[in-house]
Amino acid sequence: MAQATCSFTSTENNVDDPESLSEETLNTLSFDASLSTPMPPVTSLSISEKFTNQPTLEWSLKKMSSFSSGGQKHTRITEAIVYFICKNNQPLSVVEDIGFKYDVVSLNFKNVLKEVDDITITMDIWSEMMTTKSFLGVTVHFIHSTKLCSAALGIFELSQSHTANYINNELMNVLSLWDIPKSKILAIVTDNDATMLKAVGENFGKKNYLRCFAHSINLAAEATIKKVDGLQNLISQVRNIVKFIKRSVNCSDELKQLQEKNGDSFKKLILDVVTRWNSVYYMCERFLELKEVINQILLKHLNAPPILNAQEIENIKEMVNILRILEKVTKEISGQRYGTMSLVISIISCIKDNLNAITPTFRIGIELKKFLTDELALSKHLVFIQSSINIMENSTQDIDYSNDSSDSVSDPSQVDLWGYHKQLAQKSQKRHEITMYLSTPVSTLNTDPLMCWEELKLMYPSIYKLATKYLSGVCTSVPSERLFLCQQYHIKNQKSTKWKIGIKVNFFKQVR
């Protein structure tokens, strides 16, 4: 306990006066303690980092004794914990949570970040309707010791208007809090909100900025549905039927009884939500599963909406078959325990291949497929991702891959007669690496790309550097959005008076 809180007691705070608690103490953020890479111990820090002069033996013994029972710092820690439990109505078991090890864990995590070269940041803004408060969630993703790691840098309450300048300042404060320099930022991923785009683009530039790929895919689907004549009306018919049954207790009971009578497990109807990805697909898919039971219910009620005819049912089926591709893409690309940035180009090709395999027979299905496969329909939201990839590829030309500097001439008075030949040989080696790599068999889907590249490191040293760089990134802002699911649960289970303490003192669940 003493080791876990020694960093906490180093602040000059008056425990009896909660208003004097420092901002650093209140910044109790969480990160994924389940990082697969071991954290360096606190003892690995050199004493010179904390003291200009070597501490005396007497001073060290007194410092150690202050943490023992009855010691000064032991008393201060105990009083601070008691005050926290009483003030926030927390159970006594809260002292067993990982949040109490924050100072030590955060210090270790900062040391890990110092060893990392490429870091991807995801960020998103969420508003809590009951308290009308807004929050900025930030996560970090990187490769450490050949393992892909993800962590939550924190959820921060926003107290001003969400201008681009304000969001940018808050983001820079987060990076400063965790000692993350801009030079290490591989990419910052946000949704397609104009304010977020401006906030990131102006400070970090297009080279280090990516739109959320999953969000772009769903925007493309929404735009395509609007282009197909009659499709929105057909979806509205399904929506009205779902609303009618869900709003009626009798109809809901009949739905359950008919499914039990048929020996099927009970399934509820799903109503689409504008802000939820793939919700139209889920609503229509469940409607098709229960269409026989739904028709029986509608026929019993005079005020029920009209039943869909056979052709309309077939149109819904073809629409669901097409949208199923995008739903699977959204799930695949929203992963967090594996790199997704490197999947973008392959997934776009897979989308087109799967669409080509579908052969709709009715006008709505044919048009829906045509607009989705149309370059304009997809590129409208994905062209930025493609251009960003091109920019990053062009930037790699400035990277020095040379491993042999012994032949270079540092003295301008010396002439390297074979310098031109050495340059040609080096370029030839790079081209040879690419040619050899492209001729190798394609790996299976269950292959761990990081472990694979560790095995190919000696064979393709130049490509290895690029591969591990972009395998560390994610291409969606889903990880930062997942933070708010934990926070929403926390809000529902906490009293409103606790908001006075501030969002930064809460111990959030780990990123998954």
XYZ file of C-alpha atoms in Angstrom:
512
model
C 0.000 0.000 0.000
C 2.836 2.362 0.822
C 4.541 1.758 -2.502
C 1.331 2.226 -4.443
C 0.626 5.639 -2.933
C 4.060 7.105 -2.253
C 3.835 9.306 -5.321
C 0.429 10.552 -4.193
C 1.725 11.887 -0.908
C 4.497 13.872 -2.511
C 2.093 16.674 -3.415
C 1.755 19.555 -1.000
C -1.967 19.159 -0.352
C -3.980 19.749 2.789
C -6.043 16.613 3.221
C -8.470 18.414 5.520
C -9.221 20.963 2.815
C -10.522 19.271 -0.360
C -10.346 22.503 -2.311
C -6.561 22.563 -1.964
C -6.102 19.242 -3.730
C -3.814 19.772 -6.709
C -4.941 19.307 -10.285
C -2.392 16.511 -10.688
C -3.999 14.633 -7.805
C -7.462 15.032 -9.338
C -6.343 13.832 -12.745
C -7.076 10.232 -11.898
C -7.247 8.767 -15.357
C -7.331 5.116 -16.283
C -5.443 3.087 -18.769
C -5.586 -0.513 -19.820
C -3.635 -2.283 -17.101
C -4.001 -5.451 -19.110
C -1.226 -4.379 -21.441
C 0.407 -7.529 -22.576
C 3.844 -6.012 -22.065
C 5.262 -5.902 -18.527
C 5.632 -2.456 -16.967
C 9.046 -1.440 -15.641
C 9.170 -1.322 -11.834
C 9.319 1.973 -9.968
C 12.763 1.119 -8.674
C 14.122 1.361 -12.211
C 14.028 5.154 -11.921
C 17.420 6.579 -11.034
C 17.645 8.662 -7.884
C 19.265 11.451 -9.893
C 15.950 12.036 -11.591
C 14.439 13.085 -8.252
C 17.417 14.508 -6.350
C 20.218 16.778 -7.404
C 22.379 15.431 -4.552
C 22.658 11.909 -3.236
C 20.316 11.469 -0.237
C 21.906 10.583 3.075
C 21.310 7.270 4.807
C 19.607 9.030 7.723
C 17.212 10.841 5.365
C 16.375 7.596 3.556
C 15.610 5.766 6.807
C 13.340 8.567 7.997
C 11.494 8.580 4.683
C 10.939 4.840 4.896
C 9.705 5.035 8.481
C 7.178 7.739 7.584
C 5.273 5.171 5.533
C 5.100 2.656 8.386
C 2.136 2.470 10.756
C 1.941 5.690 12.761
C 4.274 7.546 10.420
C 3.484 11.009 9.087
C 2.855 10.013 5.493
C 1.050 6.840 6.540
C -1.378 9.028 8.513
C -1.858 11.471 5.635
C -2.571 8.644 3.177
C -5.074 7.040 5.537
C -6.877 10.333 6.173
C -7.024 11.084 2.459
C -8.556 7.679 1.689
C -11.101 8.032 4.509
C -12.074 11.476 3.225
C -12.482 10.123 -0.318
C -14.706 7.227 0.828
C -16.920 9.457 2.990
C -17.171 12.341 0.543
C -18.080 10.134 -2.424
C -20.192 7.546 -0.557
C -17.900 4.808 -1.776
C -17.773 1.268 -0.350
C -14.781 0.293 1.761
C -13.812 -2.223 -0.927
C -12.924 0.653 -3.256
C -9.391 0.603 -1.821
C -8.883 -2.698 -3.623
C -9.520 -1.110 -7.037
C -6.669 -0.459 -9.429
C -7.309 3.287 -9.290
C -5.464 3.525 -5.982
C -2.282 2.522 -7.743
C -2.705 5.337 -10.252
C 0.436 7.327 -9.492
C 2.787 4.366 -9.765
C 0.970 2.880 -12.748
C 0.833 6.212 -14.605
C 4.553 6.731 -14.037
C 5.277 3.282 -15.427
C 3.009 3.947 -18.370
C 4.819 7.184 -19.184
C 8.074 5.242 -19.220
C 6.549 2.804 -21.692
C 5.432 5.654 -23.958
C 8.964 7.036 -23.951
C 10.173 3.786 -25.519
C 7.588 3.948 -28.321
C 8.276 5.642 -31.657
C 4.801 5.688 -33.250
C 1.588 6.461 -31.382
C -1.974 6.626 -32.685
C -4.542 8.740 -30.829
C -8.323 8.363 -31.059
C -10.667 11.009 -29.679
C -14.382 11.647 -29.527
C -16.855 13.960 -27.763
C -19.907 12.685 -25.902
C -22.750 14.625 -24.249
C -24.687 13.350 -21.238
C -28.305 14.403 -21.701
C -29.463 14.363 -18.059
C -26.700 16.609 -16.767
C -26.103 18.442 -20.092
C -22.380 17.889 -19.668
C -19.929 17.116 -22.472
C -16.762 15.062 -22.299
C -13.699 14.424 -24.416
C -12.460 10.838 -24.509
C -8.903 10.062 -25.635
C -7.209 6.681 -26.179
C -3.706 5.726 -27.287
C -2.476 2.786 -29.378
C 1.070 1.607 -30.024
C 3.387 -1.391 -30.343
C 5.602 -2.265 -27.398
C 7.824 -5.333 -27.291
C 6.130 -6.769 -30.395
C 2.710 -6.487 -28.747
C -0.132 -4.178 -29.745
C -1.185 -2.112 -26.721
C -4.206 0.123 -26.137
C -4.923 2.460 -23.241
C -7.364 5.156 -22.176
C -5.668 8.457 -21.491
C -8.821 9.735 -19.839
C -12.244 11.327 -20.084
C -12.223 15.085 -19.568
C -15.185 17.348 -18.962
C -15.550 20.189 -21.492
C -16.617 23.461 -19.911
C -16.622 25.751 -22.960
C -18.153 25.919 -26.411
C -16.823 23.145 -28.651
C -14.759 25.304 -30.961
C -11.847 23.902 -32.905
C -9.375 25.977 -30.916
C -10.767 24.827 -27.564
C -10.786 21.146 -28.537
C -7.247 21.460 -29.845
C -6.079 23.029 -26.568
C -7.721 20.244 -24.552
C -6.061 17.610 -26.710
C -2.664 19.237 -26.287
C -3.216 19.322 -22.508
C -3.872 15.575 -22.554
C -0.718 14.890 -24.561
C 1.273 17.127 -22.221
C -0.168 15.338 -19.185
C 1.192 12.025 -20.469
C 4.451 13.477 -21.877
C 3.581 12.560 -25.483
C 5.412 14.783 -28.003
C 3.821 15.677 -31.331
C 6.749 14.083 -33.140
C 5.594 10.625 -32.012
C 2.024 11.009 -33.295
C 1.524 8.664 -36.232
C -2.145 9.593 -36.654
C -5.084 11.117 -34.807
C -8.390 9.433 -35.635
C -11.742 11.199 -35.186
C -15.193 11.021 -36.705
C -16.252 13.209 -39.632
C -17.465 16.114 -37.510
C -16.303 19.394 -39.060
C -15.128 20.868 -35.750
C -13.022 17.818 -34.917
C -11.548 17.803 -38.407
C -10.550 21.447 -38.087
C -9.173 21.041 -34.564
C -6.870 18.185 -35.563
C -6.065 19.300 -39.099
C -4.845 22.783 -38.191
C -2.509 21.592 -35.446
C -1.245 18.264 -36.766
C -1.784 18.590 -40.520
C -3.287 16.149 -43.009
C -0.274 13.870 -42.769
C -1.155 12.859 -39.207
C -4.933 13.010 -39.405
C -7.415 10.258 -40.330
C -11.196 10.181 -40.507
C -12.862 7.252 -38.776
C -13.114 4.556 -41.455
C -16.141 2.867 -39.857
C -17.964 6.194 -39.692
C -17.131 6.880 -43.335
C -18.479 3.481 -44.377
C -21.775 4.129 -42.615
C -22.051 7.629 -44.070
C -21.600 6.093 -47.507
C -24.393 3.601 -46.774
C -26.755 6.347 -45.602
C -26.020 8.484 -48.650
C -26.597 5.533 -50.985
C -29.955 4.622 -49.408
C -31.162 8.179 -49.988
C -30.269 7.937 -53.688
C -32.372 4.806 -54.353
C -35.895 5.841 -55.318
C -38.508 4.234 -53.061
C -36.082 2.584 -50.645
C -36.607 5.098 -47.835
C -40.395 4.655 -48.087
C -39.951 0.895 -47.878
C -37.773 1.251 -44.765
C -40.385 3.593 -43.255
C -43.049 0.895 -43.719
C -40.930 -1.571 -41.753
C -40.213 1.078 -39.115
C -43.939 1.827 -38.641
C -44.713 -1.871 -38.145
C -41.918 -2.216 -35.566
C -43.113 0.895 -33.699
C -46.714 -0.351 -33.675
C -45.802 -3.683 -32.073
C -43.252 -2.295 -29.610
C -45.659 0.401 -28.361
C -48.480 -2.058 -27.734
C -48.309 -4.308 -24.687
C -50.826 -6.729 -26.218
C -48.893 -6.980 -29.478
C -45.613 -7.497 -27.621
C -47.199 -10.301 -25.594
C -48.585 -11.875 -28.766
C -45.141 -11.713 -30.350
C -43.649 -13.629 -27.443
C -46.476 -16.169 -27.254
C -46.423 -16.976 -30.966
C -42.670 -17.568 -30.907
C -42.976 -19.862 -27.897
C -45.842 -21.705 -29.607
C -43.599 -22.334 -32.620
C -40.831 -23.588 -30.366
C -38.541 -20.661 -31.188
C -36.454 -18.660 -28.755
C -37.914 -15.256 -27.996
C -36.565 -12.390 -30.098
C -37.569 -8.759 -29.804
C -38.075 -6.409 -32.696
C -35.317 -3.849 -33.222
C -36.042 -0.192 -33.938
C -33.422 1.739 -35.871
C -31.622 4.708 -34.296
C -30.276 7.533 -36.426
C -26.985 7.797 -34.529
C -26.351 4.054 -34.327
C -24.376 2.381 -37.079
C -26.080 -0.375 -39.089
C -29.312 0.057 -37.129
C -31.423 0.016 -40.338
C -29.800 -3.290 -41.273
C -30.473 -4.795 -37.837
C -34.098 -3.627 -37.879
C -34.813 -5.077 -41.320
C -32.899 -8.292 -40.653
C -34.920 -8.996 -37.489
C -38.124 -8.053 -39.337
C -37.400 -10.710 -41.965
C -36.714 -13.311 -39.267
C -40.108 -12.675 -37.644
C -42.181 -11.724 -40.694
C -44.513 -14.753 -40.390
C -45.299 -14.005 -36.757
C -45.574 -10.270 -37.443
C -48.168 -10.812 -40.174
C -50.308 -12.885 -37.814
C -50.275 -10.072 -35.270
C -51.078 -7.303 -37.771
C -54.064 -9.197 -39.171
C -55.697 -9.190 -35.720
C -55.651 -5.405 -35.301
C -57.735 -2.971 -37.374
C -55.478 -0.006 -36.581
C -52.311 -1.844 -37.600
C -50.118 -0.493 -40.417
C -50.380 -2.251 -43.787
C -48.599 -5.562 -44.316
C -45.756 -5.693 -46.837
C -46.505 -7.593 -50.026
C -44.292 -10.302 -51.537
C -42.334 -7.966 -53.811
C -41.651 -5.533 -50.969
C -40.396 -8.424 -48.850
C -38.013 -9.441 -51.655
C -36.743 -5.862 -51.907
C -36.028 -5.868 -48.175
C -34.174 -9.181 -48.523
C -31.936 -7.859 -51.298
C -31.234 -4.680 -49.328
C -30.296 -6.704 -46.234
C -27.947 -8.921 -48.274
C -26.114 -5.863 -49.560
C -25.974 -4.002 -46.231
C -24.743 -7.164 -44.499
C -21.387 -6.630 -46.206
C -20.981 -3.176 -44.664
C -22.120 -4.447 -41.264
C -19.387 -7.092 -41.285
C -16.859 -4.476 -42.385
C -17.842 -2.216 -39.478
C -17.313 -5.020 -36.970
C -14.023 -6.120 -38.499
C -12.555 -2.638 -38.695
C -13.663 -1.636 -35.189
C -11.331 -4.081 -33.452
C -8.906 -2.816 -30.870
C -6.696 -5.779 -30.016
C -5.274 -5.960 -33.532
C -4.011 -3.346 -35.968
C -6.693 -2.008 -38.293
C -4.991 0.857 -40.121
C -3.217 -1.606 -42.409
C -6.542 -3.289 -43.287
C -8.176 -0.323 -45.027
C -6.984 -0.938 -48.594
C -7.656 -4.674 -48.384
C -11.143 -4.184 -46.948
C -12.132 -1.712 -49.669
C -11.138 -4.333 -52.250
C -13.094 -7.000 -50.340
C -16.199 -4.780 -50.285
C -16.143 -4.463 -54.062
C -15.517 -8.196 -54.499
C -18.445 -9.148 -52.235
C -20.760 -6.669 -53.958
C -19.841 -8.121 -57.347
C -20.836 -11.571 -56.079
C -24.393 -10.388 -55.342
C -26.926 -10.460 -58.203
C -30.153 -8.638 -57.239
C -33.251 -9.116 -59.418
C -35.423 -6.132 -58.482
C -34.884 -2.467 -59.281
C -34.213 -1.324 -55.707
C -31.561 -3.981 -55.160
C -29.932 -3.315 -58.526
C -29.732 0.425 -57.895
C -28.482 -0.028 -54.340
C -25.654 -2.240 -55.544
C -24.843 0.121 -58.415
C -24.562 3.177 -56.185
C -22.445 1.369 -53.632
C -20.041 0.076 -56.250
C -20.016 3.429 -57.988
C -16.697 5.166 -57.357
C -18.410 8.435 -56.458
C -20.657 6.836 -53.834
C -17.721 5.272 -51.981
C -14.967 7.777 -52.703
C -17.038 10.702 -51.419
C -16.213 9.687 -47.858
C -13.153 7.481 -48.404
C -11.072 9.654 -50.718
C -9.564 11.426 -47.717
C -8.341 8.113 -46.330
C -6.816 7.196 -49.681
C -5.104 10.575 -50.010
C -3.792 10.265 -46.447
C -2.304 6.895 -47.302
C -0.628 8.415 -50.362
C 0.814 11.233 -48.253
C 2.238 8.784 -45.718
C 3.707 6.644 -48.490
C 5.399 9.675 -50.052
C 6.782 10.744 -46.683
C 8.627 7.437 -46.339
C 10.964 8.473 -49.139
C 12.793 10.683 -46.653
C 13.510 7.774 -44.297
C 17.120 6.628 -44.214
C 17.192 2.831 -44.359
C 20.939 2.574 -44.576
C 22.382 0.270 -41.962
C 26.003 0.650 -43.046
C 27.538 4.044 -42.405
C 31.153 2.872 -42.347
C 31.665 3.661 -46.038
C 30.313 7.198 -45.869
C 32.781 10.044 -46.227
C 32.498 12.701 -43.520
C 35.481 14.768 -44.722
C 34.548 16.843 -47.803
C 38.193 16.838 -48.879
C 37.998 13.076 -49.368
C 36.526 11.674 -52.572
C 34.398 8.558 -52.479
C 35.013 7.185 -55.958
C 32.437 4.423 -55.579
C 29.808 6.568 -53.847
C 27.452 6.530 -56.836
C 27.768 2.772 -57.146
C 26.966 2.343 -53.439
C 23.825 4.464 -53.810
C 22.661 2.357 -56.744
C 23.336 -0.821 -54.805
C 21.334 0.467 -51.852
C 18.350 1.401 -54.052
C 18.590 -1.938 -55.811
C 18.501 -3.712 -52.469
C 15.288 -1.914 -51.515
C 13.645 -2.804 -54.822
C 14.865 -6.359 -54.384
C 13.219 -6.511 -50.951
C 9.875 -5.349 -52.350
C 10.064 -7.784 -55.267
C 10.883 -10.699 -52.991
C 8.172 -9.759 -50.499
C 5.460 -9.451 -53.149
C 6.365 -12.893 -54.462
C 5.807 -14.555 -51.066
C 2.482 -16.362 -50.383
C -0.326 -14.338 -48.816
C -0.682 -15.017 -45.093
C -3.845 -16.545 -43.676
C -6.299 -14.450 -41.658
C -5.365 -16.110 -38.365
C -1.699 -15.142 -38.752
C -0.418 -12.642 -36.187
C 1.118 -9.905 -38.389
C 3.433 -8.630 -35.650
C 4.897 -12.054 -34.984
C 5.118 -12.672 -38.717
C 7.139 -9.512 -39.275
C 9.447 -10.351 -36.388
C 10.319 -13.537 -38.259
C 10.816 -11.601 -41.522
C 12.818 -8.806 -39.897
C 16.211 -9.993 -41.064
C 14.995 -10.844 -44.553
C 13.179 -7.534 -45.194
C 14.745 -4.935 -42.843
C 13.545 -1.882 -44.777
C 9.951 -3.046 -45.226
C 9.917 -4.205 -41.605
C 10.269 -0.615 -40.389
C 7.304 0.516 -42.451
C 5.188 -2.513 -41.585
C 5.567 -2.188 -37.813
C 4.942 1.543 -38.051
C 1.511 1.249 -39.651
C 0.506 -1.964 -37.917
C 0.500 -0.022 -34.653
C -2.361 2.237 -35.709
C -6.137 1.971 -35.693
C -8.354 3.463 -38.385
C -11.506 4.141 -36.353
C -12.442 6.312 -33.374
C -14.405 3.406 -31.869
C -11.978 2.903 -28.915
C -12.619 6.447 -27.642
C -16.374 5.976 -28.110
C -16.256 2.795 -26.026
C -14.994 4.857 -23.091
C -18.346 6.587 -22.871
C -20.188 3.296 -22.445
C -18.288 2.841 -19.181
C -18.886 6.457 -18.191
C -22.609 6.248 -18.960
C -22.904 3.237 -16.675
C -21.007 5.118 -13.987
C -23.338 8.114 -14.244
C -26.448 5.975 -13.899
C -25.090 4.410 -10.724
C -23.840 7.565 -9.021
C -25.685 10.313 -7.177
C -25.886 13.705 -8.860
C -24.015 15.366 -5.997
C -20.876 13.498 -6.954
C -20.543 15.565 -10.074
C -19.282 18.376 -7.864
C -16.105 16.380 -7.314
C -15.412 16.371 -11.065
C -15.018 13.751 -13.706
C -11.289 13.378 -13.164
C -11.514 11.781 -9.729
C -13.580 8.838 -10.951
C -11.946 5.494 -11.633
C -13.006 4.361 -15.044
C -13.157 0.856 -16.430
C -10.360 -0.301 -18.662
C -10.458 -0.074 -22.409
C -11.438 -3.367 -24.004
